[in-house]
PDB file of C-alpha atoms in Angstrom:
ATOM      1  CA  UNK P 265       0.000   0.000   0.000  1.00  0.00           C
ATOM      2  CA  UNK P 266       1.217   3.733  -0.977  1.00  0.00           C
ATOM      3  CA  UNK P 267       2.409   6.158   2.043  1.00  0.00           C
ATOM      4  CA  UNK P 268      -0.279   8.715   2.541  1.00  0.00           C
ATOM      5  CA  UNK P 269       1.364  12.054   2.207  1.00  0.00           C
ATOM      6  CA  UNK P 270       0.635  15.288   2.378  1.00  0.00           C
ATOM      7  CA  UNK P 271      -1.436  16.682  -0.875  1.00  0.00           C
ATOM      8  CA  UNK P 272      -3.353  19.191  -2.773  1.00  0.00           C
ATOM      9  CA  UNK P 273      -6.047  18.822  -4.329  1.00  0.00           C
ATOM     10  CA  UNK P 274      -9.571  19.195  -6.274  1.00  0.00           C
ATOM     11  CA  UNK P 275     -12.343  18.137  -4.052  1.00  0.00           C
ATOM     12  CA  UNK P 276     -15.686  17.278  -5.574  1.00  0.00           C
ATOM     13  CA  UNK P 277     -19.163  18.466  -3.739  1.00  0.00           C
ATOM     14  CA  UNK P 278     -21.632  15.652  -3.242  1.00  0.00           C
ATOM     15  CA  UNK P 279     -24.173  16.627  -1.001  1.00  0.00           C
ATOM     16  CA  UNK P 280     -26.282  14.066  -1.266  1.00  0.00           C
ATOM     17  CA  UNK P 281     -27.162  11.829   1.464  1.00  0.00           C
ATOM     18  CA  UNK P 282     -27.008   8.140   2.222  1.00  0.00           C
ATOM     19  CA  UNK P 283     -24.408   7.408  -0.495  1.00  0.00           C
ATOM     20  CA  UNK P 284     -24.339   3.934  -0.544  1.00  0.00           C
ATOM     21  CA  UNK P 285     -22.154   1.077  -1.656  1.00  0.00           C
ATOM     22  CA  UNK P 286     -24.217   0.015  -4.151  1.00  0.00           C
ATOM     23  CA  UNK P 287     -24.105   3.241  -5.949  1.00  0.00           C
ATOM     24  CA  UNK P 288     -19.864   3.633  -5.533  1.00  0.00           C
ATOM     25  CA  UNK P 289     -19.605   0.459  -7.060  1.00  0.00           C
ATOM     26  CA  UNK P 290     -23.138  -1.645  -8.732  1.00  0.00           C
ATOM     27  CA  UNK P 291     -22.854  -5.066  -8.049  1.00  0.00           C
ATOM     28  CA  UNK P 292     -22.646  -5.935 -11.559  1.00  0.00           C
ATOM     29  CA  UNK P 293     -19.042  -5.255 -10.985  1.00  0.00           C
ATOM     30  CA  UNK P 294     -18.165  -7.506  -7.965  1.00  0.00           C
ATOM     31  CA  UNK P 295     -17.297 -10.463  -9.881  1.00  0.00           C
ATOM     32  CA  UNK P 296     -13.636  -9.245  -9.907  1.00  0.00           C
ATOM     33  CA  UNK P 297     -11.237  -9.635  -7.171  1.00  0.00           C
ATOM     34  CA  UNK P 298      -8.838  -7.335  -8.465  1.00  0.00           C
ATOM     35  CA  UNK P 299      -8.447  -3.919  -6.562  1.00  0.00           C
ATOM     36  CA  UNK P 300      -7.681  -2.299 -10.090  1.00  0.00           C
ATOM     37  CA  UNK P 301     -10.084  -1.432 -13.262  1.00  0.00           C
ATOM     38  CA  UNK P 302     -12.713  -0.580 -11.122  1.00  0.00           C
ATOM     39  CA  UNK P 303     -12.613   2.970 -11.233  1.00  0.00           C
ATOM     40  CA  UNK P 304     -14.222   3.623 -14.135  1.00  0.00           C
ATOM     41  CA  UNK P 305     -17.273   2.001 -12.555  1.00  0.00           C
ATOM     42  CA  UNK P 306     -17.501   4.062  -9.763  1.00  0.00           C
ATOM     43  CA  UNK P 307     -20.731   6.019  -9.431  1.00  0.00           C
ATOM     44  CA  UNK P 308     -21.771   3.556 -12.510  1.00  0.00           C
ATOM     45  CA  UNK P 309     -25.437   4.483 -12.378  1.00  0.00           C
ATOM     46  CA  UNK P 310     -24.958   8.421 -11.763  1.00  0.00           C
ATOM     47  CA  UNK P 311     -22.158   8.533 -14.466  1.00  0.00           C
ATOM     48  CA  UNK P 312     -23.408   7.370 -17.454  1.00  0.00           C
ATOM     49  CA  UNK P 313     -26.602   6.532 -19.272  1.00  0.00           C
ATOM     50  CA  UNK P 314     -28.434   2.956 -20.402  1.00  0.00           C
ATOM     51  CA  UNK P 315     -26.101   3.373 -23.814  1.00  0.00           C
ATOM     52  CA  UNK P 316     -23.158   4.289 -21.548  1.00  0.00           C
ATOM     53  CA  UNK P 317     -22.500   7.824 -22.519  1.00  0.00           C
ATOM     54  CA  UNK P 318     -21.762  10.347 -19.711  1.00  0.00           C
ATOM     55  CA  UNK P 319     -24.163  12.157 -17.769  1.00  0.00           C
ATOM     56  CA  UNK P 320     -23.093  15.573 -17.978  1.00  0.00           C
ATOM     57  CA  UNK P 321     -24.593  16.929 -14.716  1.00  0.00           C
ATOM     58  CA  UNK P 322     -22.840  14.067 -12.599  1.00  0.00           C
ATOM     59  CA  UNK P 323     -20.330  16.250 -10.947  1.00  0.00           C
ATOM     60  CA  UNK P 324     -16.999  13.759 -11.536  1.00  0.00           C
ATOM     61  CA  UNK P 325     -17.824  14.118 -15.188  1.00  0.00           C
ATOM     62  CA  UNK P 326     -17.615  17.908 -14.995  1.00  0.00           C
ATOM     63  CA  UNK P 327     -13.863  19.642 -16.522  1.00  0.00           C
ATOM     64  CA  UNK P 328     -13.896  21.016 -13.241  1.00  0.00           C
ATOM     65  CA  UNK P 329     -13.840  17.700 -11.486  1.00  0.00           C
ATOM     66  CA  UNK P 330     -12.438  14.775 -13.233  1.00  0.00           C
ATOM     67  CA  UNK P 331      -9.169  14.725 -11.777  1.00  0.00           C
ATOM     68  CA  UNK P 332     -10.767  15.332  -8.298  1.00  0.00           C
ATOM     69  CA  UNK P 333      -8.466  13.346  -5.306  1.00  0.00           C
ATOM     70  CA  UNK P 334     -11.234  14.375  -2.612  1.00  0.00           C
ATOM     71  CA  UNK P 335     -15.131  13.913  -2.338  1.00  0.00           C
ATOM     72  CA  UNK P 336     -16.891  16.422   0.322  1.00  0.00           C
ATOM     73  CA  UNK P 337     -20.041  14.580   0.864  1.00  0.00           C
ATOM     74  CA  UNK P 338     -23.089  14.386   2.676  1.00  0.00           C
ATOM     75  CA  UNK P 339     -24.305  12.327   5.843  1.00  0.00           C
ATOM     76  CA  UNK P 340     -23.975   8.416   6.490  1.00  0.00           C
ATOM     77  CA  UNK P 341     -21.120   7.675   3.665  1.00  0.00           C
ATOM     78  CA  UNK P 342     -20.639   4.046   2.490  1.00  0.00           C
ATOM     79  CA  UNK P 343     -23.856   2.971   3.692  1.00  0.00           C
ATOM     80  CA  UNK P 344     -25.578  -0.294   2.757  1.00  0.00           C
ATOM     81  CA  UNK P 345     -24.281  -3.508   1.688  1.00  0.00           C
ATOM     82  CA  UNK P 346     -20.436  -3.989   3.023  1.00  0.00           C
ATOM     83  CA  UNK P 347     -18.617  -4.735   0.027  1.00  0.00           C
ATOM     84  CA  UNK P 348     -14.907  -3.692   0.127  1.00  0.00           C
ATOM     85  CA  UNK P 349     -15.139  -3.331  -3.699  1.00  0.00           C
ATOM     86  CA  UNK P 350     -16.428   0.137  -2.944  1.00  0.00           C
ATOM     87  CA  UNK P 351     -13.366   1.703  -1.426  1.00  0.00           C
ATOM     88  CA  UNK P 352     -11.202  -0.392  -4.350  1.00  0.00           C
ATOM     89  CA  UNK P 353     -13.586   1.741  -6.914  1.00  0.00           C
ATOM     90  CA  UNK P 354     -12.914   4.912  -5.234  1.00  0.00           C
ATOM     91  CA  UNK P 355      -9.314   4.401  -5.018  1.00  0.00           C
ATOM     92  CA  UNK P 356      -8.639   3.644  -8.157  1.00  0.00           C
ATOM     93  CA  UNK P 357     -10.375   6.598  -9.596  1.00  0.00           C
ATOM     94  CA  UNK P 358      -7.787   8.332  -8.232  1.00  0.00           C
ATOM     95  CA  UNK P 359      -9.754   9.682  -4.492  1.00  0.00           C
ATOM     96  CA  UNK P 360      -7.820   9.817  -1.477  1.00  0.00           C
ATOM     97  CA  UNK P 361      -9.455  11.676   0.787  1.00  0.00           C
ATOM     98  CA  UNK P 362     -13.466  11.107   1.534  1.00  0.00           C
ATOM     99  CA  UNK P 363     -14.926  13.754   4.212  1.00  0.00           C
ATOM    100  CA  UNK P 364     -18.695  13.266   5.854  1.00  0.00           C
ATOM    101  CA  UNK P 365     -20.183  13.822   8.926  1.00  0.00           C
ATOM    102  CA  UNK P 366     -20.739  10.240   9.246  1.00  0.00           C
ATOM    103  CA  UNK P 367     -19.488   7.270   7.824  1.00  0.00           C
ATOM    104  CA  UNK P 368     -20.885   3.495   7.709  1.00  0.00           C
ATOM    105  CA  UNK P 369     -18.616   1.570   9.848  1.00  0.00           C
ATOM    106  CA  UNK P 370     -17.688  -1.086   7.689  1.00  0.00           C
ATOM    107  CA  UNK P 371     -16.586   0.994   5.074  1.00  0.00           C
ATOM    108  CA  UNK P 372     -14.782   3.525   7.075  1.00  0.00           C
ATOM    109  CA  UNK P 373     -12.651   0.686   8.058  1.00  0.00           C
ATOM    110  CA  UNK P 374     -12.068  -0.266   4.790  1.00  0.00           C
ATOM    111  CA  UNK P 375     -10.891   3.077   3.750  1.00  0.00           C
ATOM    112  CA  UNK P 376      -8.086   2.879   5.739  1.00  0.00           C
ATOM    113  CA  UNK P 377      -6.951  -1.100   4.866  1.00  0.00           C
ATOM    114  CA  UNK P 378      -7.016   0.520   1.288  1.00  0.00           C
ATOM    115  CA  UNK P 379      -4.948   3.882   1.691  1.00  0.00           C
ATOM    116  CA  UNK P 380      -7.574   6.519   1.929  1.00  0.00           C
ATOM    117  CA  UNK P 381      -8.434   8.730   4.389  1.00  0.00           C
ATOM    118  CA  UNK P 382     -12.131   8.859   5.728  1.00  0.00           C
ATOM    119  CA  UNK P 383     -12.556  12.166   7.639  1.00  0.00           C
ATOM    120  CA  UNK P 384     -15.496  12.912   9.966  1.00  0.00           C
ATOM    121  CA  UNK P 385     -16.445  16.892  10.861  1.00  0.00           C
ATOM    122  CA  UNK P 386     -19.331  18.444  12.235  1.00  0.00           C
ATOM    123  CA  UNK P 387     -21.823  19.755   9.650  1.00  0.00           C
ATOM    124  CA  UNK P 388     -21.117  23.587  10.003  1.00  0.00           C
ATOM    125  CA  UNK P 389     -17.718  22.369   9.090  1.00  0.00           C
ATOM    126  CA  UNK P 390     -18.523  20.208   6.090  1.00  0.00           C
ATOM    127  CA  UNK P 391     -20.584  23.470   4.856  1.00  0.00           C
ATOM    128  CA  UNK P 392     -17.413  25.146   4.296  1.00  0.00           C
ATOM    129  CA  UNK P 393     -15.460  22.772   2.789  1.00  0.00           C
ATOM    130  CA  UNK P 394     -18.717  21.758   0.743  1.00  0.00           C
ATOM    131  CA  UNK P 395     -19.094  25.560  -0.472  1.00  0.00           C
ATOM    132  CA  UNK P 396     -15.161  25.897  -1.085  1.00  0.00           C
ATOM    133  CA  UNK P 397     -15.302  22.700  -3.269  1.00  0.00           C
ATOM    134  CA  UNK P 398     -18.049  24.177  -5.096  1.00  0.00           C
ATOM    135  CA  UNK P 399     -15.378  26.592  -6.795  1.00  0.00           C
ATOM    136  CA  UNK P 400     -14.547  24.270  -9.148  1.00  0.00           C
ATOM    137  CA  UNK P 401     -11.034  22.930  -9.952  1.00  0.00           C
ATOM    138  CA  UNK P 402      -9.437  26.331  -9.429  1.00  0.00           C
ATOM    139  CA  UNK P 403     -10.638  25.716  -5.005  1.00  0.00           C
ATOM    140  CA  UNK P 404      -7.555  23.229  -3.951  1.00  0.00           C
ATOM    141  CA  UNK P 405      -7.291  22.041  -1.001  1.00  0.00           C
ATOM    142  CA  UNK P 406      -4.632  20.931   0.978  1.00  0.00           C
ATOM    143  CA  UNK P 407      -4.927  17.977   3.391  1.00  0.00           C
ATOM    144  CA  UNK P 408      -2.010  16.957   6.010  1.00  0.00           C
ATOM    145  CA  UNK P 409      -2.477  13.701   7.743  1.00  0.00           C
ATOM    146  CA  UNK P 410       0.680  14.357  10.051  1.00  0.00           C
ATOM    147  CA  UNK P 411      -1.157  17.489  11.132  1.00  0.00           C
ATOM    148  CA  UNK P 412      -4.438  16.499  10.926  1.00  0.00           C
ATOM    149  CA  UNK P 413      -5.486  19.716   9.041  1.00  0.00           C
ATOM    150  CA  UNK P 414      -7.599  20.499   5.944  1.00  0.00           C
ATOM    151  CA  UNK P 415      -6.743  23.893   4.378  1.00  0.00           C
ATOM    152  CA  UNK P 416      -9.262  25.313   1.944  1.00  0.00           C
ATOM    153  CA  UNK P 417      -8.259  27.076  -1.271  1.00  0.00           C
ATOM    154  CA  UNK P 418      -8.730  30.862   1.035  1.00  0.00           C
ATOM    155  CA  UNK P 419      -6.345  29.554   3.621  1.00  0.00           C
ATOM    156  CA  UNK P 420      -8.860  28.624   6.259  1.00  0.00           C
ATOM    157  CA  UNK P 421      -7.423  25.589   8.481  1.00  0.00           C
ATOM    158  CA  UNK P 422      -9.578  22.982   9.619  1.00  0.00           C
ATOM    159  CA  UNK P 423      -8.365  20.201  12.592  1.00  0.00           C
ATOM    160  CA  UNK P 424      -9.881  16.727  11.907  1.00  0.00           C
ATOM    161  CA  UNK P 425      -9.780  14.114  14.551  1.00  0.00           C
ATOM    162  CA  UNK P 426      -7.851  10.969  13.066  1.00  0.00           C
ATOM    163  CA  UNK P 427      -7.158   7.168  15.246  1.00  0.00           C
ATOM    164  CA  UNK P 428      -3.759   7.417  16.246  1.00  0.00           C
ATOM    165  CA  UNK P 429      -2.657   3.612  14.648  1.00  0.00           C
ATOM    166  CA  UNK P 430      -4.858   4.604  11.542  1.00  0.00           C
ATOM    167  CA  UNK P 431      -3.148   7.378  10.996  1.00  0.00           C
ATOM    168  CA  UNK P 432       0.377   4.843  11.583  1.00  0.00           C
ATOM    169  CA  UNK P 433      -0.656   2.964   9.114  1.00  0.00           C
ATOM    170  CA  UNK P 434      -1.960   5.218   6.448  1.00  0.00           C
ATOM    171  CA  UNK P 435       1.718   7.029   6.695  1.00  0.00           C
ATOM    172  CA  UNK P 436       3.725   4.318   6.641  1.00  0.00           C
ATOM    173  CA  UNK P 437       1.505   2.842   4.224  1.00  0.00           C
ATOM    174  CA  UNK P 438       0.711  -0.560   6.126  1.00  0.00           C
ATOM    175  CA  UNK P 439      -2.205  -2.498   5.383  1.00  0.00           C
ATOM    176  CA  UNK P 440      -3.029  -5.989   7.103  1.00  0.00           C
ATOM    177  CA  UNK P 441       0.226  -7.865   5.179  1.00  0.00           C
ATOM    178  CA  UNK P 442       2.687  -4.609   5.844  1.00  0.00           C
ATOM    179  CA  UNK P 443       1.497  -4.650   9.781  1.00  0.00           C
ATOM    180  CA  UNK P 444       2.276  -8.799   9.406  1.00  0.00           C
ATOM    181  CA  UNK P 445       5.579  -8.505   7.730  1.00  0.00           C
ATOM    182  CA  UNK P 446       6.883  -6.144  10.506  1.00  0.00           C
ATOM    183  CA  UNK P 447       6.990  -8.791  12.343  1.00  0.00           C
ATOM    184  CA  UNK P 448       8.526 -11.528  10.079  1.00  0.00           C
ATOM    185  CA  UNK P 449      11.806 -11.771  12.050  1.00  0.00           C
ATOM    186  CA  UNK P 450       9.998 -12.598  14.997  1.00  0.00           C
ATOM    187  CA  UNK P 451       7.647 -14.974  12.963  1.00  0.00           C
ATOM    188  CA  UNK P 452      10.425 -16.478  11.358  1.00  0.00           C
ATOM    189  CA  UNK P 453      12.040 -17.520  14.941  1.00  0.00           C
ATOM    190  CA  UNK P 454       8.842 -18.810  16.650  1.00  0.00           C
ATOM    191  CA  UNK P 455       8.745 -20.928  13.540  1.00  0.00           C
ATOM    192  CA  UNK P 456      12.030 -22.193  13.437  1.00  0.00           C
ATOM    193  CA  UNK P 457      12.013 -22.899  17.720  1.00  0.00           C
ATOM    194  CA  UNK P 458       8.367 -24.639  17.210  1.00  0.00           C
ATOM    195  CA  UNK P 459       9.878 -27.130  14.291  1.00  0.00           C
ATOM    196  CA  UNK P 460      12.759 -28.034  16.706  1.00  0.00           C
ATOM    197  CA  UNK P 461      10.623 -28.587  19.813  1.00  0.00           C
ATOM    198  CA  UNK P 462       7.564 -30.034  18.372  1.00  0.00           C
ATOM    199  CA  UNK P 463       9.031 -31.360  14.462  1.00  0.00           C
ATOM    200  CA  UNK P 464       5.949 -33.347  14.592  1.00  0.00           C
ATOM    201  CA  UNK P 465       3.483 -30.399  13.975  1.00  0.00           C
TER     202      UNK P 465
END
């Protein structure tokens, strides 16, 4: 998994509520296991059309937006069914950063095994960040993980409250394997003791 570092951005507005996972990623598309190729599914039913041609008014099909890294969204993100093909989609259209008031709990989780950062504020502050990202691709911001700050394209700071071994992970880059093979020498040793004291097993 990449390090998360520090960034700047285009973040795209999505105020609609109760995003679910079924409409990141249809489930037409989970009969992959691959984590790449899925992005241009993502948002398969809002993007395009029954003939498969864009829907201009989908706001990650916008100039403005197609190269966005962040999604400002509204309440209860990544609800529904808990398919980790949803945070795979999302990745690999290029988003990093996803910022709600609320998440689904499953998928937050998820977000982080796969190297992106869900971020949770309190509405008033999701209003400015929604109405900054409404600027178009000219509003960047900047988000810091180390610092736990999101600045907006005027220079307004905004503190986000992050899990302290999330965070480890995401900037070290660690998912389940990379927090495993920190501890190979140590594996490696109880392995080679247990075949000497018990070669039967």
């Amino acid at each position: 998994m990449e390090k998360f570092e520090t960034f700047t951005g285009v973040a795209a507005p999505m105020p609609l509520v109760n995003i679910d996972t079924d409409m990141i990623i249809p489930k037409i598309f989970l009969k992959t296991i691959k984590r790449s190729g899925l992005g241009v599914h993502a948002f398969d039913e809002m993007r395009y059309d029954r003939q498969g041609n864009e829907l201009p008014d989908f706001v990650l099909n916008k100039p403005a937006y197609r190269q966005s890294q962040i999604i400002v969204a509204g309440d209860n993100f990544g609800c529904g069914s808990s398919r980790e093909h949803a945070p795979w989609a999302l990745a690999d259209f290029g988003i990093k950063v996803v910022i709600s008031t609320s998440f689904a709990d499953i998928f937050f989780n998820n977000c982080f095994k796969n190297g992106m950062l869900p971020i949770e504020l309190p509405q008033e502050q999701i209003d400015i960040l929604m109405k900054d990202a409404e600027k178009g691709e000219n509003a960047r911001m900047t988000v810091d993980l180390a610092a736990q700050e999101i600045t907006t394209s005027e220079g307004e700071v905004i503190k986000f409250p992050v899990d302290d071994f999330k965070k480890h992970c995401l900037i070290n880059g660690l998912d389940d394997i990379g927090l495993t093979m920190e501890k190979a020498d140590s594996i490696s040793s109880f392995e080679e003791k247990m075949s000497q004291s018990r070669p039967w097993i």
